[in-house]
mmCIF file of C-alpha atoms in Angstrom:
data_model
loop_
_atom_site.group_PDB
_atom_site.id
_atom_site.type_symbol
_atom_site.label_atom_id
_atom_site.label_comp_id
_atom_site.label_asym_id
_atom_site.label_seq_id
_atom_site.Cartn_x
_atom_site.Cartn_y
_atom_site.Cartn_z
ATOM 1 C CA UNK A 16 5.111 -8.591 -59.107
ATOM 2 C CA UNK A 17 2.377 -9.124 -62.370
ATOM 3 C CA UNK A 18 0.231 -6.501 -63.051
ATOM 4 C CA UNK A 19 -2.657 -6.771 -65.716
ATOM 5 C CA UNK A 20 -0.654 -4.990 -68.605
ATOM 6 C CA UNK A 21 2.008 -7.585 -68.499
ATOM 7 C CA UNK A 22 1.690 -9.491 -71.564
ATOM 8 C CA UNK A 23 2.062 -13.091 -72.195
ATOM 9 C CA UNK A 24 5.610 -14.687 -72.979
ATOM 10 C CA UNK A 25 6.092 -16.899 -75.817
ATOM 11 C CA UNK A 26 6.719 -20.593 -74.790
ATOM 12 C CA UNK A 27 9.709 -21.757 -77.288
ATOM 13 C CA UNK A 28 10.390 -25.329 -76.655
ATOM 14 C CA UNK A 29 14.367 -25.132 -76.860
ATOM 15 C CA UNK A 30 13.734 -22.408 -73.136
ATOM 16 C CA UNK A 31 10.948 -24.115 -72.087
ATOM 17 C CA UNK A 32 11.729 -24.956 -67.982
ATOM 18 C CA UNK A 33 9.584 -25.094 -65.053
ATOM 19 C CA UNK A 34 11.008 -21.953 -64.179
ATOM 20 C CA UNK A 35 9.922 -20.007 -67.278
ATOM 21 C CA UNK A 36 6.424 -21.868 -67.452
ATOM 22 C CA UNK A 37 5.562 -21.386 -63.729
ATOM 23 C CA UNK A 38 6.096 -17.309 -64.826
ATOM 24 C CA UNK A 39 4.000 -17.412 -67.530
ATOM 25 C CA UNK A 40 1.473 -19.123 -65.529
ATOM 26 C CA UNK A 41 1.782 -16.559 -62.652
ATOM 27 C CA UNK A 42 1.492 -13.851 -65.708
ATOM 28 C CA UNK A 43 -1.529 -15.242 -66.763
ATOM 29 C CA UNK A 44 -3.238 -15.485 -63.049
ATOM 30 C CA UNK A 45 -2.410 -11.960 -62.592
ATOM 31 C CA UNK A 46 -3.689 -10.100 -65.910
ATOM 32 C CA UNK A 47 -5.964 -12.751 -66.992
ATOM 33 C CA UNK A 48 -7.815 -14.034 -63.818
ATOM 34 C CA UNK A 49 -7.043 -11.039 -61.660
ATOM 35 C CA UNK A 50 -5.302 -12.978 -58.725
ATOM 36 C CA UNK A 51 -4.147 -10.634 -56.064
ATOM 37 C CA UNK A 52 -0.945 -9.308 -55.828
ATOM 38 C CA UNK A 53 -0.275 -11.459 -52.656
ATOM 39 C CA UNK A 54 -1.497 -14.627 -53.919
ATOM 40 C CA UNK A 55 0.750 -14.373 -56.938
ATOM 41 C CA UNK A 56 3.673 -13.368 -54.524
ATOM 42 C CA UNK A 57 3.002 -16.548 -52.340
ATOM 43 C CA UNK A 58 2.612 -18.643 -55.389
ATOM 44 C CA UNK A 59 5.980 -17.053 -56.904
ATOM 45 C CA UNK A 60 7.503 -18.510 -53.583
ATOM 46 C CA UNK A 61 6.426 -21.779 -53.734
ATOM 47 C CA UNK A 62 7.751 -22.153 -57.347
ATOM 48 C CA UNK A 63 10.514 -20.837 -55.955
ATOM 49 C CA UNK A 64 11.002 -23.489 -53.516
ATOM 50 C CA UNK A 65 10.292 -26.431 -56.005
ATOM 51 C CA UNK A 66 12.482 -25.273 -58.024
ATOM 52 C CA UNK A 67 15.459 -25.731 -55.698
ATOM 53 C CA UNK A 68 14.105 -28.880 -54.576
ATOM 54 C CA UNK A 69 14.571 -29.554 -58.018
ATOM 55 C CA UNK A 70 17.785 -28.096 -57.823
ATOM 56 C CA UNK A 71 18.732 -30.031 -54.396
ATOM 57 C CA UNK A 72 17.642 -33.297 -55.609
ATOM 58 C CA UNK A 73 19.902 -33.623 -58.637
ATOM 59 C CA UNK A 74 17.313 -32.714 -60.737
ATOM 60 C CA UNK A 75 17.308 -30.458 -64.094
ATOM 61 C CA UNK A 76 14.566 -27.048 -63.919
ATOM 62 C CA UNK A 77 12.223 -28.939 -66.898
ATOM 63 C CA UNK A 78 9.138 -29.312 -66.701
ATOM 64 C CA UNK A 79 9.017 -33.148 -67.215
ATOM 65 C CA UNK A 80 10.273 -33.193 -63.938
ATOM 66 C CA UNK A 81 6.849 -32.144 -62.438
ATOM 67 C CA UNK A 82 5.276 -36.034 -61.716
ATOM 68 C CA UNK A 83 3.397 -37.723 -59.300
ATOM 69 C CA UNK A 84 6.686 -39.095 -57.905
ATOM 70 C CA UNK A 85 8.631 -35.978 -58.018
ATOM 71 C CA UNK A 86 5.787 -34.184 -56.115
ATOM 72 C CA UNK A 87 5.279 -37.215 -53.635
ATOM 73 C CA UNK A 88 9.093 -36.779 -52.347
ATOM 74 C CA UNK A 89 8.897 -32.873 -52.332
ATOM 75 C CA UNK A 90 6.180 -33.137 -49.414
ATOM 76 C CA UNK A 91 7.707 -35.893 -47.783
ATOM 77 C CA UNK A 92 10.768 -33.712 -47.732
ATOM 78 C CA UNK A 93 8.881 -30.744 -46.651
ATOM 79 C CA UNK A 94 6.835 -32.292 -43.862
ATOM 80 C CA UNK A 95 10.314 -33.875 -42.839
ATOM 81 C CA UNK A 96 11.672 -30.248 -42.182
ATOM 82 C CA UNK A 97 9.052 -29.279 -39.782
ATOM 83 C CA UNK A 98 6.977 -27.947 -42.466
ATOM 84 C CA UNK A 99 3.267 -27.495 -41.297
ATOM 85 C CA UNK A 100 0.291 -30.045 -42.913
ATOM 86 C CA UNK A 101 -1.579 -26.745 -44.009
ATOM 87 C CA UNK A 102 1.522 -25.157 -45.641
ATOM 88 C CA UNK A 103 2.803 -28.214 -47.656
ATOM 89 C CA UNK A 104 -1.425 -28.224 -48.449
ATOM 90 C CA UNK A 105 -1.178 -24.658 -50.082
ATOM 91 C CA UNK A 106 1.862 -25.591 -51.637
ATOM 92 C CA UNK A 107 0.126 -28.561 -53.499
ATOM 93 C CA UNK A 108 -2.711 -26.401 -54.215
ATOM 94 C CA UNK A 109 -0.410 -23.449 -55.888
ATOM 95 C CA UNK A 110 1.412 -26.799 -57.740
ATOM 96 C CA UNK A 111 -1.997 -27.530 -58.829
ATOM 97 C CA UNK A 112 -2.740 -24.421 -60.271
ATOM 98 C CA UNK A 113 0.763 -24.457 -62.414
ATOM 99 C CA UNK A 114 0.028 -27.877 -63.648
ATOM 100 C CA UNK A 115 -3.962 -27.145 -64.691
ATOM 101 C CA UNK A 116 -2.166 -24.319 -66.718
ATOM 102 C CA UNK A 117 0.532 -26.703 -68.278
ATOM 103 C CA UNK A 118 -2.150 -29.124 -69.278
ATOM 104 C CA UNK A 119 -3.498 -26.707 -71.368
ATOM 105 C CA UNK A 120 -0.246 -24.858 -72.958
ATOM 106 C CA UNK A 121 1.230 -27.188 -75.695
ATOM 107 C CA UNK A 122 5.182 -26.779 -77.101
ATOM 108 C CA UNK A 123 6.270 -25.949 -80.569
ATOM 109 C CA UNK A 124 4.521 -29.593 -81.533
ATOM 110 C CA UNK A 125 1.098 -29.053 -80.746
ATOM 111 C CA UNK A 126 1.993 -31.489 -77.365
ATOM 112 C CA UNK A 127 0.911 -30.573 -74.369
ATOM 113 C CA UNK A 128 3.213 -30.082 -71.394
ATOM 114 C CA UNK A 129 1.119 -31.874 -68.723
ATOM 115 C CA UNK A 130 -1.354 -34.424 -69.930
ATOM 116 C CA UNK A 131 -2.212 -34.834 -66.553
ATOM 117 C CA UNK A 132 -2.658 -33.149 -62.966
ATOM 118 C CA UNK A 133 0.091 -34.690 -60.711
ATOM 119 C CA UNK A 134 -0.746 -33.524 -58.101
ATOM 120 C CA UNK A 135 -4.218 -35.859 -57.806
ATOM 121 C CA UNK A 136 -2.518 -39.244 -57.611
ATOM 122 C CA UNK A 137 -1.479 -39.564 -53.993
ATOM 123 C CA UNK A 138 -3.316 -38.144 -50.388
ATOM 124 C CA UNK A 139 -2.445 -34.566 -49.648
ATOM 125 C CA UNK A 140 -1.451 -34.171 -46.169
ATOM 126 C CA UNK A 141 -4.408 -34.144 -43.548
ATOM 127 C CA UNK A 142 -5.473 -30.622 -42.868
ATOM 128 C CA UNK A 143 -5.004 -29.309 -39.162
ATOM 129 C CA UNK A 144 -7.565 -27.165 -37.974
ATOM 130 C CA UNK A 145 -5.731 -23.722 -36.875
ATOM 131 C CA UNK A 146 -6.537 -22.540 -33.393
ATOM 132 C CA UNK A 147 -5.152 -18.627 -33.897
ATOM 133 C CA UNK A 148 -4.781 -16.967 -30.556
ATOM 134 C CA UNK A 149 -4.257 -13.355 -29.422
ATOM 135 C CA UNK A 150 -2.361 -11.834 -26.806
ATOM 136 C CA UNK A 151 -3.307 -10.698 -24.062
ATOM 137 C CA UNK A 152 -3.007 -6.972 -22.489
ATOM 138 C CA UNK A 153 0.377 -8.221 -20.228
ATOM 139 C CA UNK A 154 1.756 -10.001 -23.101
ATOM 140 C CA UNK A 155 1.459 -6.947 -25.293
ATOM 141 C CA UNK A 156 2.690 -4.753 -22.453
ATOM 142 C CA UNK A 157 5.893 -7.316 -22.107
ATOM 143 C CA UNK A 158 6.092 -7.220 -26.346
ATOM 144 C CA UNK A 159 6.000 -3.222 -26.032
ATOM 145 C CA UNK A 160 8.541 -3.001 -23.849
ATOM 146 C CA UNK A 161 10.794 -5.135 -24.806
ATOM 147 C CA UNK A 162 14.358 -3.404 -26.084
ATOM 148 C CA UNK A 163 13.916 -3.081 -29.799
ATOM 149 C CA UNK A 164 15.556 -0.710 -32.494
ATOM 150 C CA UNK A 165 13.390 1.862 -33.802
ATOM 151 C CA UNK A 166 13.049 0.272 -37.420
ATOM 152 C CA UNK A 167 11.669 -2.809 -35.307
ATOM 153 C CA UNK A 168 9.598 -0.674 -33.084
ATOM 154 C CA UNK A 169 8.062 1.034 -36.017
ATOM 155 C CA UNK A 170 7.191 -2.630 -37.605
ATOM 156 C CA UNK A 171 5.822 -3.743 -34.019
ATOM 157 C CA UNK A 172 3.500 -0.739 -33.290
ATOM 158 C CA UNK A 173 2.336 -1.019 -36.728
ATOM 159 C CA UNK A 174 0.962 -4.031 -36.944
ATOM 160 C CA UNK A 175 0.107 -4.250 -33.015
ATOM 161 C CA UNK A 176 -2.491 -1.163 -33.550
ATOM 162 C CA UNK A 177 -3.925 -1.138 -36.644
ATOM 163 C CA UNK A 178 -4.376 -4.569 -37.487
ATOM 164 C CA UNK A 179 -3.380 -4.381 -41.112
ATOM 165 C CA UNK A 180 -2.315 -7.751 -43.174
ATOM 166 C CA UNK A 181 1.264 -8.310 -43.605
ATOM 167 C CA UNK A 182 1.230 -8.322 -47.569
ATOM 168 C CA UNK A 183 -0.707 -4.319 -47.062
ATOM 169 C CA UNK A 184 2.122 -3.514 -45.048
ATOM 170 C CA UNK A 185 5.015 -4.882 -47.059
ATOM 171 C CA UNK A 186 3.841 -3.048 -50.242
ATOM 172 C CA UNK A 187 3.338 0.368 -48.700
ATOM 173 C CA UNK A 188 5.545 2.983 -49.636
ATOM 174 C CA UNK A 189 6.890 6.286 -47.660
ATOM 175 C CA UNK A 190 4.667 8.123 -49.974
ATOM 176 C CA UNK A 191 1.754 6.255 -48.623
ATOM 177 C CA UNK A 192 1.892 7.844 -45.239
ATOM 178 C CA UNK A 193 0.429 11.353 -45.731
ATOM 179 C CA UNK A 194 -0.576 13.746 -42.697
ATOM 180 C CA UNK A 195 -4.341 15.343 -43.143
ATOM 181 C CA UNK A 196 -5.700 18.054 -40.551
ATOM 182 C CA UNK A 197 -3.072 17.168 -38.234
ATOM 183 C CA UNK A 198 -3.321 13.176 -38.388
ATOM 184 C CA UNK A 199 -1.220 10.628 -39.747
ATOM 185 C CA UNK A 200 -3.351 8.203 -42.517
ATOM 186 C CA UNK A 201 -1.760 5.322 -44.320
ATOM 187 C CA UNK A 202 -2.615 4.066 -47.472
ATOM 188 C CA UNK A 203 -2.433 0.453 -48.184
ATOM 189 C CA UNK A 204 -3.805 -1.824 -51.759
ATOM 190 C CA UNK A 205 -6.218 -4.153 -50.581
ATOM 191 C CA UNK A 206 -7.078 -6.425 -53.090
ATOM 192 C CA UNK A 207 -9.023 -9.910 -52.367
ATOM 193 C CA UNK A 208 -10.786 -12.769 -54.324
ATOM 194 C CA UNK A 209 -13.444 -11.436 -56.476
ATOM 195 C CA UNK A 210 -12.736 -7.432 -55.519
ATOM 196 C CA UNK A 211 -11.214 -4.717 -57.842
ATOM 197 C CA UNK A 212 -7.565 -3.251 -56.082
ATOM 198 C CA UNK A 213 -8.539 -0.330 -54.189
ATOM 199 C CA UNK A 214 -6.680 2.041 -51.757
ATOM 200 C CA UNK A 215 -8.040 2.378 -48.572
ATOM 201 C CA UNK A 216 -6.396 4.429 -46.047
ATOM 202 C CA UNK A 217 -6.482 3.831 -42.037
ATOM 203 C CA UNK A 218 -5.751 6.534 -39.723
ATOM 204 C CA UNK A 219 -2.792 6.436 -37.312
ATOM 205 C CA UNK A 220 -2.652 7.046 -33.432
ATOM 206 C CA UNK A 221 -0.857 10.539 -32.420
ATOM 207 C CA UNK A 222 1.776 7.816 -30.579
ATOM 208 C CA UNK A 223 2.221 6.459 -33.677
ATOM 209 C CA UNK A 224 2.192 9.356 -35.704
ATOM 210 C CA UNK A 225 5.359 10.561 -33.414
ATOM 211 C CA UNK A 226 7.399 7.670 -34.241
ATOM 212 C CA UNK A 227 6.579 8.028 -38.063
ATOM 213 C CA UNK A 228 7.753 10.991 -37.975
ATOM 214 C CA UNK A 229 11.227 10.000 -36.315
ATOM 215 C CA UNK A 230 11.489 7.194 -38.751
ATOM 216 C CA UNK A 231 11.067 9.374 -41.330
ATOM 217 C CA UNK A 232 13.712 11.733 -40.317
ATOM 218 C CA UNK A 233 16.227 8.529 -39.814
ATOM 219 C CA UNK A 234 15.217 7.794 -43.563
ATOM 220 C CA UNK A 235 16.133 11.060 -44.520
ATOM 221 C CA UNK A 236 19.552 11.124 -43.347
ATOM 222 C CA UNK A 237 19.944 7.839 -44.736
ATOM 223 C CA UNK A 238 18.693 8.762 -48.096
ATOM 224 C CA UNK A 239 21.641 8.685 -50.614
ATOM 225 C CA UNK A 240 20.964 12.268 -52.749
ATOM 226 C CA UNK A 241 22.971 10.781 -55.727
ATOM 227 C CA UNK A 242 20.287 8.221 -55.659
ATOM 228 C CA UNK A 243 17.704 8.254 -58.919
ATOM 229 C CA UNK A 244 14.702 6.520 -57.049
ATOM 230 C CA UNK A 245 13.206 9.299 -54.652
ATOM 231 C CA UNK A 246 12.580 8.720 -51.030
ATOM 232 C CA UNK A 247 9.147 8.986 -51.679
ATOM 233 C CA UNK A 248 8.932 5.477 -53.348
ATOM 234 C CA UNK A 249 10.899 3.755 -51.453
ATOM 235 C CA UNK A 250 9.648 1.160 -49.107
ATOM 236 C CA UNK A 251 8.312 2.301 -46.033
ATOM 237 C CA UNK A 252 9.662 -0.859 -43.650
ATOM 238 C CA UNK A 253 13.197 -2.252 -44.831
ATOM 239 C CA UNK A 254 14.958 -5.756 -43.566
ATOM 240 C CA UNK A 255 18.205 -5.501 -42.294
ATOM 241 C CA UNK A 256 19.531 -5.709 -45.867
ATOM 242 C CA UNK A 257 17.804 -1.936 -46.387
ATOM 243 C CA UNK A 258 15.274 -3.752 -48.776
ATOM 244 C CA UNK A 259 11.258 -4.527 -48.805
ATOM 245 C CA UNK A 260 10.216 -6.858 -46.790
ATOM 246 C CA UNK A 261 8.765 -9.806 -47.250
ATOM 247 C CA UNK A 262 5.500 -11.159 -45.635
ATOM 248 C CA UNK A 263 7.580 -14.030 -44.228
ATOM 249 C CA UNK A 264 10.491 -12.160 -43.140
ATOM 250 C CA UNK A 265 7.757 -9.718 -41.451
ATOM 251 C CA UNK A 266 6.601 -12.067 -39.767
ATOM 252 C CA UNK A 267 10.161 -13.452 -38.144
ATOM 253 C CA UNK A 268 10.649 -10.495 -36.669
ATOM 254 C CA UNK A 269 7.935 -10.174 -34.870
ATOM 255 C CA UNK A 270 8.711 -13.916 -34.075
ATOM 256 C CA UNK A 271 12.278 -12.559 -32.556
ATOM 257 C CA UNK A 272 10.640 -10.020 -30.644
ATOM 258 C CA UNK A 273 8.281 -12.116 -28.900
ATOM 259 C CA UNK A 274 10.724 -14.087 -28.204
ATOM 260 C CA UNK A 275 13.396 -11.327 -26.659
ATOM 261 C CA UNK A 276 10.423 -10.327 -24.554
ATOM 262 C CA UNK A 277 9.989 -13.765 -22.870
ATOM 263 C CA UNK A 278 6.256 -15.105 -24.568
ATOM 264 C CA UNK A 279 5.890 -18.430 -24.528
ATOM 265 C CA UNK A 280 2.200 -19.107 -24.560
ATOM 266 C CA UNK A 281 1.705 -18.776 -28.060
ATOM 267 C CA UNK A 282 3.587 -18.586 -31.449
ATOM 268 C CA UNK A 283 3.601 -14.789 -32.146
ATOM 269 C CA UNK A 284 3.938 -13.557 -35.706
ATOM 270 C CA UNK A 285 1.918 -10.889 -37.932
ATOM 271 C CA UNK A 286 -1.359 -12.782 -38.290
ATOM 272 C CA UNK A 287 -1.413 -13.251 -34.731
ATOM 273 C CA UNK A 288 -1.071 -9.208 -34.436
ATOM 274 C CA UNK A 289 -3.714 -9.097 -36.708
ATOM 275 C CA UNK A 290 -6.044 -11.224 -34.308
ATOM 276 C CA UNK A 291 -4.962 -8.805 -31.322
ATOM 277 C CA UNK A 292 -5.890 -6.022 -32.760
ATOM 278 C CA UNK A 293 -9.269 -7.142 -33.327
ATOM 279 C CA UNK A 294 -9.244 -8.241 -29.969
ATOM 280 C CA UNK A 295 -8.106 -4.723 -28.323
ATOM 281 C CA UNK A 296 -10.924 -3.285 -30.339
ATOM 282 C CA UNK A 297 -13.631 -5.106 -29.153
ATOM 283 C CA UNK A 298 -12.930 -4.800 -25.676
ATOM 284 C CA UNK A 299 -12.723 -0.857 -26.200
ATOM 285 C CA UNK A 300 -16.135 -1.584 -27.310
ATOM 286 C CA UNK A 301 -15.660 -0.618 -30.870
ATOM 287 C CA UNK A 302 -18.525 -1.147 -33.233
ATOM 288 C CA UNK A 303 -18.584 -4.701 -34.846
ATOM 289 C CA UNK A 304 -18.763 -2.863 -38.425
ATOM 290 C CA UNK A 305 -15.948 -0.305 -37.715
ATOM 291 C CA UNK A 306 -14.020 -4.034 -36.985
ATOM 292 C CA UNK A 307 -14.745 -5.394 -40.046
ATOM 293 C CA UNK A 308 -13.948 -1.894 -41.830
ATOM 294 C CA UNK A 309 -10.207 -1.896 -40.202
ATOM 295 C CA UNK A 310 -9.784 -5.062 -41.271
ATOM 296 C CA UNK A 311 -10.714 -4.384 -44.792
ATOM 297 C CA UNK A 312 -13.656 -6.561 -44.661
ATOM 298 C CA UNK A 313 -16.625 -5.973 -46.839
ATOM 299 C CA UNK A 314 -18.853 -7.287 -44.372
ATOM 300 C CA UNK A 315 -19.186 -8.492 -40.724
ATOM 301 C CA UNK A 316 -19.498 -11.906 -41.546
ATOM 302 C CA UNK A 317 -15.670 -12.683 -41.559
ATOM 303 C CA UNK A 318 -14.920 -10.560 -38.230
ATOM 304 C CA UNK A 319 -16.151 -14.207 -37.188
ATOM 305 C CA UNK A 320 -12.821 -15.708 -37.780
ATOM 306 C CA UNK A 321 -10.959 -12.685 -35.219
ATOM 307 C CA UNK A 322 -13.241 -12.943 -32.145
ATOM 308 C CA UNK A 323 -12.066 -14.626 -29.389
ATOM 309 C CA UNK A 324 -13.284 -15.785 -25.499
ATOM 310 C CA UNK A 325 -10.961 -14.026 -23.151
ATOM 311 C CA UNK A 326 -10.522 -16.268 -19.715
ATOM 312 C CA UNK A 327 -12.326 -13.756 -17.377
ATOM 313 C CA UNK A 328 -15.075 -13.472 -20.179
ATOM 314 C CA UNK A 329 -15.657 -17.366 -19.763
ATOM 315 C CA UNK A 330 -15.912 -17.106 -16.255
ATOM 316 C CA UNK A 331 -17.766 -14.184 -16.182
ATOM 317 C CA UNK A 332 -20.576 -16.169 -18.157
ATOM 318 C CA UNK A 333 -20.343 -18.896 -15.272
ATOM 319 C CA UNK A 334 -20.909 -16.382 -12.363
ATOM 320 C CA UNK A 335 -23.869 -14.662 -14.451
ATOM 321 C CA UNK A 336 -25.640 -17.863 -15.959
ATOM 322 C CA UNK A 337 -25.106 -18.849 -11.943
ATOM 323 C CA UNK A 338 -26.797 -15.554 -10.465
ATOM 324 C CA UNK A 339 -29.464 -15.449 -13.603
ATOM 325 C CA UNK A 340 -30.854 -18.915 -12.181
ATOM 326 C CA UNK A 341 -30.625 -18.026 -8.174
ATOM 327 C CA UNK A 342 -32.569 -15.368 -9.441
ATOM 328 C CA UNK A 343 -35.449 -16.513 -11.352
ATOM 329 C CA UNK A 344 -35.319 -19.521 -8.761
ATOM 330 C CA UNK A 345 -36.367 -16.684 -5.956
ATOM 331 C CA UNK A 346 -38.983 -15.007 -7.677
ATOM 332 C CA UNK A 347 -40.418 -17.961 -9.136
ATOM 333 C CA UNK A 348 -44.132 -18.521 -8.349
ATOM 334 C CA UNK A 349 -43.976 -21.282 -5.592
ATOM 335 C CA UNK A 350 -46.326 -24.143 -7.027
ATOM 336 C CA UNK A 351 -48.252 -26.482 -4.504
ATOM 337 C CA UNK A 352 -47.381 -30.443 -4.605
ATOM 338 C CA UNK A 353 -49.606 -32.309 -6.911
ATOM 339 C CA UNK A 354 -51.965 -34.692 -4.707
ATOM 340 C CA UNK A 355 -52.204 -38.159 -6.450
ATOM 341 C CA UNK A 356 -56.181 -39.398 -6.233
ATOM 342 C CA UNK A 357 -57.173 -42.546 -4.784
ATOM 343 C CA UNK A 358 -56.790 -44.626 -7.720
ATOM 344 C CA UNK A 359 -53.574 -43.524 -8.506
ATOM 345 C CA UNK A 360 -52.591 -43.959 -5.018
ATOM 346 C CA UNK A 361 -53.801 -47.794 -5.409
ATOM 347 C CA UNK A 362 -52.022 -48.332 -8.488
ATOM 348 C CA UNK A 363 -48.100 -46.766 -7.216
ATOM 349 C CA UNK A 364 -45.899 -49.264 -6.384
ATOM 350 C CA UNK A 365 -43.010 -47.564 -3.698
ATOM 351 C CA UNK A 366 -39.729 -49.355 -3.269
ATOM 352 C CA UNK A 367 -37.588 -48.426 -0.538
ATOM 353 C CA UNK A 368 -33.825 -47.897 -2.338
#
């Protein structure tokens, strides 16, 4: 991760790859534009990824390897493994971003390294409206259920009732879970476009608190005394490899638990947790504002993106639009027919159909 005291690297010519410009770019994003910690992690991967393609296709880590043709192939490649329109999209646009930075970084010659933006010579992939669903109460009773470890249970119940992004949870630490007056809070950076990093901290459920508390004890144990780092800072979710996980890796496991408890309907990963949440809330009848505050909104305006229709909601409407109209149909003052005069009678024409 970048933070805003890192300081620029100097580009030498003879070391100059794609590799070392893409960091200095994600440097620069970080402590110069103030990009938020997850962007620059998602943007880190994507480099990544070009950079083996790169790798893959025979192809030297230099930056004069970053064309229109080059760039062309990597999404035909990516869209060829399965790879979603609106990923390969964000890909492009985190590309972009590295070669609007290259255009304007010049080598030990004065020359720049990109004259040009590659990435604006051939059509992007189309974008694909997402339809994000939720789950509803059985599914999340089948997801609960479901046999799981308790590192994975931990990582379910989590996300499942508080809603929080993936990137919030992958950065907290133990530390970050503190007990006040008998409740369990964690603290999580929350950091968006245009807002300072601040720590905001959400309040656990007792339920939740309990299995905290025998997670933490399993950490304990765990916890090598001999090692340096204290417990306190170390991450408070781990992989299977006993390191921090990653918002994609997050978000297979919740994939693989869905999956072990039999839901097909819909795609389940962390977003889509995110979405139920919302959902659960709502229907509790929690206040619209306290929504958009557990989501870390600062306003109600994008709670718009997490409310859904549930099925009996829809028909609900149908049955009380119905009853509304019998109603107002009943008490309606009854109106006598209109009596044409004489002259309009002479002027009708009838036609029997």
């Amino acid at each position: 991760s970048f933070s805003r005291g890192d300081v620029m690297p100097r580009l030498m010519e003879e070391t100059m790859t794609f590799s070392a410009l893409a960091r200095a770019c994600l440097v620069y994003l970080s402590a110069n534009l103030g990009r938020s910690e997850r962007t620059i992690g998602d943007y880190e991967s994507i480099y990544g990824s070009f950079r083996a393609y790169l790798k893959t296709s025979g192809l030297t880590d230099d930056v004069k390897h970053v064309t229109p043709e080059v760039l062309e192939a990597y999404v035909t490649a990516r869209r060829a493994a399965g790879i979603h329109p609106n990923t390969v999209r964000n890909e492009l646009s985190a590309l972009r971003t590295f070669a609007k930075f290259a255009m304007k970084r010049r080598d030990d010659r004065g020359r720049f390294y990109l004259t040009s933006d590659p990435t604006a010579t051939f059509d992007w992939p189309t974008h694909v409206r997402p339809t994000t669903h939720f789950l509803y109460v059985e599914e999340q009773a089948r997801l609960l259920e479901a046999p799981q470890t308790l590192r994975e249970r931990i990582v379910l119940e989590l996300l499942w009732e508080t809603g929080l992004r993936a990137s919030e949870v992958c950065r907290a630490n133990i530390c970050d879970v503190e007990q006040t007056e008998g409740r369990w809070y964690l603290r999580v950076t929350v950091k968006g476009r245009g807002r300072q990093s601040e720590r905001v901290s959400t309040p656990l459920s007792a339920e939740l608190g309990t299995l905290w508390e025998s997670w933490l004890d399993e950490r304990t144990l765990a916890h090598d005394p001999r090692d340096r780092e204290p417990l306190a800072v170390k991450p408070l979710l781990l992989n299977n490899d006993g390191r921090r996980f990653r918002k994609s890796t997050l978000g297979e496991l919740i994939q693989r638990l869905a999956r072990r408890a039999g839901i097909t309907r819909v795609p389940v990963r962390s977003h889509r947790l995110r979405h139920t949440a919302n959902m659960n809330e709502r229907q509790a009848g929690v206040d619209r504002v306290v929504r958009a505050q557990r989501r870390h909104h600062t306003g109600t305006r994008a709670l718009d993106q997490y409310e859904h229709v549930m099925p009996e909601e829809s028909a609900q409407a149908t049955d009380q639009t119905r009853a509304w109209i019998a109603e107002r149909m009943r008490t309606a003052k009854p109106t006598s027919p209109r009596r044409f005069t004489p002259q309009e009678e002479g002027s009708c024409e009838f036609f029997d159909l």
